[in-house]
Coordinates of N, CA, C and O in Angstrom, one line a residue:
M899 N 0.9 -1.2 -0.2 CA 0.2 -0.3 -0.3 C 1.0 1.0 0.2 O 1.7 1.4 0.9
I900 N 0.5 2.3 -0.6 CA 1.2 3.4 -0.7 C 0.6 4.3 0.0 O -0.6 4.7 -0.3
T901 N 1.4 5.2 1.0 CA 0.1 6.6 1.3 C 1.4 7.3 1.1 O 2.3 7.6 1.1
Q902 N 0.7 8.5 0.5 CA 1.3 9.3 0.4 C 0.3 11.1 1.5 O -0.7 11.3 1.4
L903 N 1.2 11.5 2.0 CA 0.8 12.7 2.9 C 1.2 14.4 2.2 O 2.2 14.5 1.7
H904 N 0.2 14.8 2.4 CA 0.5 16.4 1.4 C 1.5 17.5 2.4 O 0.7 18.4 3.2
I905 N 2.6 17.2 2.7 CA 3.1 18.0 4.4 C 5.0 18.5 3.4 O 5.2 16.7 2.9
K906 N 5.5 19.7 3.4 CA 6.6 19.7 2.9 C 7.5 19.2 3.9 O 7.7 19.0 5.4
P907 N 8.4 18.1 3.2 CA 9.5 17.2 4.0 C 10.3 18.0 4.7 O 11.0 19.1 4.3
M908 N 10.8 17.5 6.2 CA 11.3 18.6 6.6 C 13.3 17.8 6.7 O 13.5 17.1 6.6
S909 N 14.1 19.1 6.8 CA 15.2 18.7 6.3 C 15.9 18.7 8.1 O 15.4 19.5 8.9
V910 N 17.0 17.9 8.1 CA 17.6 17.6 9.5 C 18.7 18.7 9.5 O 18.6 19.0 10.6
N911 N 18.9 19.5 8.3 CA 19.4 21.4 8.6 C 18.7 21.6 9.6 O 18.8 22.8 10.7
I912 N 16.9 21.3 10.1 CA 16.1 22.8 10.9 C 15.8 21.9 11.6 O 14.9 22.7 12.7
A913 N 16.1 20.3 11.7 CA 14.9 19.9 13.3 C 16.0 20.3 14.3 O 15.0 19.7 15.3
W914 N 17.4 20.1 14.2 CA 17.9 19.7 15.7 C 18.7 21.0 16.0 O 19.1 21.9 15.4
Q915 N 18.8 21.4 17.4 CA 19.4 22.8 17.8 C 20.8 21.9 18.3 O 20.9 21.6 19.0
G916 N 21.8 22.2 17.9 CA 23.0 21.8 18.8 C 22.8 20.2 18.4 O 22.5 19.7 16.9
R917 N 23.4 19.4 19.0 CA 23.5 18.1 19.6 C 22.0 17.7 19.9 O 22.4 15.8 19.4
R918 N 21.6 17.7 20.9 CA 20.6 17.2 21.5 C 19.5 17.6 21.8 O 17.5 16.9 22.0
Y919 N 18.9 19.0 21.1 CA 17.5 19.7 21.1 C 17.3 19.7 20.3 O 16.6 19.9 19.5
K920 N 15.5 18.5 20.0 CA 14.7 19.4 18.4 C 14.3 21.0 18.6 O 14.0 21.5 19.9
T921 N 14.3 21.4 17.9 CA 13.7 22.4 17.5 C 11.9 22.6 17.5 O 12.0 21.2 17.4
T922 N 11.9 23.9 17.2 CA 10.1 24.1 17.8 C 9.6 23.3 16.6 O 8.3 23.1 16.5
D923 N 10.5 23.7 15.6 CA 9.6 23.0 13.7 C 9.6 22.0 13.9 O 9.0 21.5 12.9
Y924 N 11.1 21.4 14.4 CA 11.0 19.7 14.9 C 9.8 19.5 15.0 O 9.2 18.5 15.4
K925 N 9.3 19.8 16.6 CA 8.5 19.7 17.4 C 7.2 19.6 16.5 O 6.0 18.8 16.9
D926 N 6.9 21.0 16.0 CA 5.3 20.7 15.1 C 5.2 19.7 14.3 O 4.3 19.8 14.0
Y927 N 7.0 20.4 13.7 CA 6.7 18.4 12.4 C 6.3 17.7 12.6 O 5.1 16.4 12.5
E928 N 6.6 17.0 13.9 CA 6.1 15.7 14.3 C 5.3 15.9 14.7 O 4.4 14.4 14.5
A929 N 4.4 16.6 15.5 CA 3.1 16.4 15.7 C 2.2 16.5 15.0 O 0.9 15.4 15.0
I930 N 3.1 17.1 13.2 CA 1.6 17.1 12.3 C 1.7 15.7 11.8 O 0.8 15.7 11.3
V931 N 3.3 15.8 11.0 CA 3.4 14.0 10.6 C 2.3 13.0 11.2 O 2.1 12.1 10.7
C932 N 2.8 12.9 13.1 CA 2.0 12.1 13.5 C 0.3 11.9 13.4 O -0.3 10.6 13.7
A933 N 0.0 13.0 13.3 CA -1.1 13.1 13.3 C -1.8 12.7 12.1 O -2.8 12.2 11.8
M934 N -1.3 12.9 10.8 CA -1.4 12.8 9.5 C -1.3 11.4 9.0 O -1.3 10.6 7.8
L935 N -0.2 10.6 10.0 CA 0.1 8.9 9.2 C -1.3 8.1 9.8 O -1.8 8.8 10.3
P936 N -1.9 7.5 8.5 CA -3.0 6.8 8.9 C -2.2 5.4 9.1 O -1.1 5.4 10.0
R937 N -3.0 4.8 10.4 CA -3.3 3.4 11.0 C -2.7 2.6 9.9 O -3.6 1.9 9.2
L938 N -1.5 1.9 10.7 CA -0.9 0.5 10.1 C -0.3 -0.1 10.9 O 0.2 -0.1 11.7
T939 N 0.0 -1.5 10.3 CA 0.1 -2.7 10.9 C 0.8 -2.9 10.0 O 1.7 -2.8 9.3
I940 N 2.9 -2.8 10.9 CA 3.9 -2.9 10.4 C 4.1 -4.4 10.9 O 3.9 -4.8 11.9
P941 N 4.9 -5.0 10.1 CA 5.1 -6.2 9.5 C 6.1 -7.0 10.5 O 7.0 -5.7 10.8
D942 N 6.4 -8.1 11.5 CA 7.6 -8.4 12.3 C 8.6 -8.4 11.0 O 8.7 -8.5 10.2
G943 N 10.0 -8.3 12.0 CA 11.0 -8.6 11.3 C 11.7 -7.7 10.2 O 11.5 -6.2 10.5
N944 N 12.8 -7.8 9.4 CA 13.3 -6.9 8.6 C 12.2 -6.2 7.4 O 11.7 -6.9 7.1
L945 N 12.7 -5.1 7.2 CA 11.9 -4.2 6.5 C 12.4 -3.8 5.6 O 13.8 -3.4 6.0
S946 N 11.2 -3.2 4.5 CA 11.8 -2.3 3.6 C 11.1 -1.1 3.4 O 9.8 -1.4 3.7
L947 N 11.6 0.2 3.3 CA 11.3 1.3 3.6 C 11.1 2.4 2.1 O 12.3 2.5 1.6
T948 N 10.2 2.7 1.6 CA 10.4 3.1 0.3 C 9.7 5.0 0.5 O 8.5 4.6 1.3
L949 N 10.7 5.8 -0.3 CA 10.6 7.3 0.5 C 10.3 7.9 -1.3 O 11.1 7.7 -1.6
E950 N 9.5 8.5 -1.0 CA 8.8 9.7 -2.4 C 9.0 10.7 -1.3 O 8.4 11.2 -1.4
F951 N 10.1 12.0 -1.8 CA 9.8 13.3 -1.0 C 9.6 14.3 -2.7 O 10.5 14.3 -3.4
G952 N 9.1 14.8 -2.3 CA 8.9 16.2 -3.2 C 9.3 17.5 -3.1 O 9.2 17.7 -1.5
L953 N 10.4 17.8 -3.0 CA 11.4 18.7 -3.0 C 11.6 19.7 -4.2 O 11.4 19.2 -5.2
N954 N 12.4 20.9 -3.3 CA 13.2 21.6 -4.7 C 13.7 21.2 -5.6 O 14.4 20.4 -4.9
K955 N 14.4 22.1 -6.6 CA 15.6 21.2 -6.9 C 16.6 21.5 -6.6 O 17.9 20.7 -5.9
Q956 N 17.0 22.5 -6.0 CA 18.4 22.4 -4.4 C 18.4 21.8 -3.1 O 19.1 21.9 -2.8
A957 N 17.0 21.2 -3.0 CA 17.8 20.4 -1.5 C 17.7 18.9 -1.7 O 17.6 18.1 -2.6
D958 N 18.7 18.6 -0.7 CA 19.6 17.7 -0.9 C 18.3 16.1 -0.5 O 17.5 16.6 0.6
I959 N 18.0 15.3 -1.3 CA 17.7 14.6 -0.8 C 17.9 13.4 0.2 O 16.3 12.8 0.7
D960 N 18.5 13.5 1.2 CA 19.3 13.0 1.9 C 18.5 13.7 3.8 O 18.3 13.0 4.9
N961 N 18.3 15.0 3.0 CA 17.9 15.6 4.5 C 16.9 15.2 5.0 O 16.9 15.6 6.5
P962 N 15.8 14.9 4.3 CA 14.4 14.5 5.0 C 14.4 13.6 5.9 O 13.7 12.8 6.3
L963 N 15.0 12.1 5.8 CA 15.2 11.0 5.7 C 14.9 10.7 7.1 O 14.1 10.2 7.7
K964 N 16.1 11.0 8.2 CA 15.9 10.9 9.6 C 14.5 11.7 10.7 O 14.5 10.6 11.1
P965 N 14.4 12.8 10.2 CA 13.0 13.2 10.9 C 11.8 12.2 10.4 O 11.7 11.8 11.2
F966 N 12.0 12.5 9.4 CA 10.7 11.4 8.9 C 10.5 9.6 9.6 O 9.4 9.5 9.8
I967 N 11.5 9.7 9.5 CA 11.8 7.6 9.9 C 11.4 7.7 11.3 O 10.3 6.8 11.7
D968 N 12.0 8.9 12.1 CA 12.0 9.0 13.5 C 10.3 9.3 13.3 O 9.8 9.1 14.9
C969 N 9.8 9.9 12.4 CA 8.2 10.3 13.0 C 7.3 8.8 12.5 O 6.7 8.3 13.6
L970 N 7.5 7.6 11.7 CA 7.2 6.9 11.5 C 7.6 5.7 12.5 O 6.6 4.9 13.3
Q971 N 8.6 5.5 13.7 CA 9.2 5.1 14.6 C 8.3 5.4 15.9 O 7.5 4.5 16.4
K972 N 8.0 6.7 15.5 CA 7.0 7.4 17.0 C 5.3 6.0 16.8 O 4.9 6.4 17.7
K973 N 5.0 6.8 15.4 CA 3.8 6.4 15.4 C 3.4 5.1 15.1 O 2.4 4.9 15.2
Y974 N 4.2 4.8 15.3 CA 4.1 2.8 14.6 C 5.2 2.2 15.6 O 4.6 0.4 15.7
V975 N 5.0 2.5 16.5 CA 6.3 1.6 17.8 C 6.5 1.0 17.4 O 6.8 -0.7 17.1
F976 N 8.1 1.3 16.4 CA 8.9 -0.1 15.8 C 10.1 0.8 15.7 O 10.8 1.7 16.2
N977 N 11.1 -0.6 16.1 CA 12.5 0.2 15.9 C 13.3 0.5 14.5 O 13.5 -0.7 13.7
D978 N 13.8 1.6 14.4 CA 14.9 1.5 12.5 C 15.6 0.8 12.0 O 16.3 0.8 11.2
R979 N 16.2 0.6 13.2 CA 17.1 -0.8 13.0 C 16.7 -1.9 12.4 O 17.2 -3.0 11.6
Y980 N 15.6 -2.4 12.4 CA 14.9 -3.4 11.4 C 14.7 -2.8 9.8 O 14.6 -3.6 9.6
I981 N 15.2 -1.6 9.7 CA 14.9 -1.3 7.6 C 16.0 -1.9 7.6 O 17.7 -1.6 7.5
Y982 N 16.1 -2.6 6.5 CA 17.7 -3.2 5.8 C 17.1 -2.7 4.9 O 18.5 -2.9 3.9
E983 N 16.1 -2.3 3.7 CA 16.3 -1.9 2.5 C 16.1 -0.2 2.7 O 14.7 -0.3 3.2
L984 N 16.1 0.4 1.9 CA 15.7 2.0 2.0 C 15.5 2.4 0.3 O 17.0 2.5 0.1
H985 N 14.6 2.6 -0.1 CA 14.3 3.1 -1.7 C 14.3 4.5 -1.3 O 12.9 4.8 -0.8
V986 N 15.0 6.0 -1.9 CA 14.4 7.0 -2.1 C 14.4 7.5 -3.5 O 15.5 7.1 -3.9
Y987 N 13.2 8.1 -3.2 CA 13.4 9.4 -4.6 C 13.3 10.5 -4.6 O 12.0 10.8 -3.8
K988 N 13.6 11.6 -5.3 CA 13.3 12.7 -4.8 C 12.4 12.9 -6.6 O 12.6 13.0 -7.8
K989 N 11.7 14.1 -6.1 CA 10.4 14.6 -7.4 C 10.9 16.2 -7.2 O 10.7 16.9 -6.0
D990 N 10.9 16.9 -8.1 CA 11.1 18.3 -8.3 C 9.4 18.9 -8.1 O 8.5 18.8 -8.6
V991 N 9.5 19.6 -6.8 CA 8.3 20.9 -6.9 C 8.5 22.1 -6.9 O 9.8 22.7 -6.7
K992 N 7.7 22.6 -6.9 CA 7.4 24.1 -6.8 C 8.1 24.7 -5.4 O 7.7 23.7 -4.4
N993 N 8.9 25.8 -4.9 CA 9.7 26.1 -3.7 C 8.3 25.7 -2.8 O 7.6 26.8 -2.9
G994 N 8.2 25.8 -1.9 CA 6.5 26.2 -0.7 C 6.0 24.7 -1.1 O 5.2 24.6 0.2
G995 N 5.7 23.9 -2.5 CA 5.1 22.7 -1.9 C 6.2 21.3 -1.7 O 7.3 21.6 -1.3
G996 N 6.1 20.3 -1.8 CA 6.1 19.3 -0.8 C 5.2 18.4 -0.8 O 4.0 18.7 -0.7
Y997 N 5.4 17.1 -0.3 CA 4.9 15.6 -0.3 C 5.6 15.1 0.4 O 7.1 14.4 -0.1
I998 N 5.4 13.9 0.9 CA 5.7 12.7 1.2 C 5.2 11.5 1.0 O 4.1 11.8 1.1
Q999 N 5.9 10.3 0.3 CA 4.9 9.0 0.0 C 5.8 8.1 0.6 O 7.1 8.2 0.2
F1000 N 5.6 7.1 0.7 CA 5.9 6.2 1.2 C 5.0 4.8 1.4 O 4.3 4.8 2.0
S1001 N 6.1 3.8 1.6 CA 5.6 2.4 2.0 C 6.5 1.6 2.9 O 8.0 2.1 2.7
I1002 N 5.7 0.6 3.6 CA 6.7 -0.1 4.7 C 6.1 -1.3 4.3 O 5.1 -1.7 4.1
D1003 N 7.2 -2.5 4.3 CA 6.7 -3.6 3.6 C 7.9 -5.0 4.4 O 9.1 -4.2 4.6
S1004 N 7.7 -6.0 4.7 CA 8.2 -7.1 5.0 C 9.5 -7.7 3.9 O 8.8 -7.4 2.6
I1005 N 10.2 -8.4 4.1 CA 11.4 -8.7 3.1 C 11.6 -9.6 3.8 O 11.9 -10.5 4.9

C-alpha cells in the first residue's frame, strides 16, 4: 500500500539545535506528521522502506530522511534498526510545495 502525505518534508538541517535538542519547528512537524499518518500494521522482522519526497530542485534528497523515519518510529512503535532496505526518490516541486509518499514492507 502506498501512502502519500501532503506536507513539505522537513530537512534535518532545521530539525536540531546543536546536538541534543529538537527545534520548535521539528516538534511541530513531528506532531503534524504523526497526526497525518494513517493507521498501519508494521510487519514483524526486517523491513523495506520506500520513500518519495517532493522537494525543490536545490534540496538534498537525504535531508528529510531522519526526521521522517523518526516520525514513523514514533507513530508505529517500531525500531528503525529493522529497516534493511531503503529506497529513496526525489521529485521536483515548486518552492513552498512538497509531499511525502511512503510504503513499509516486509522483506
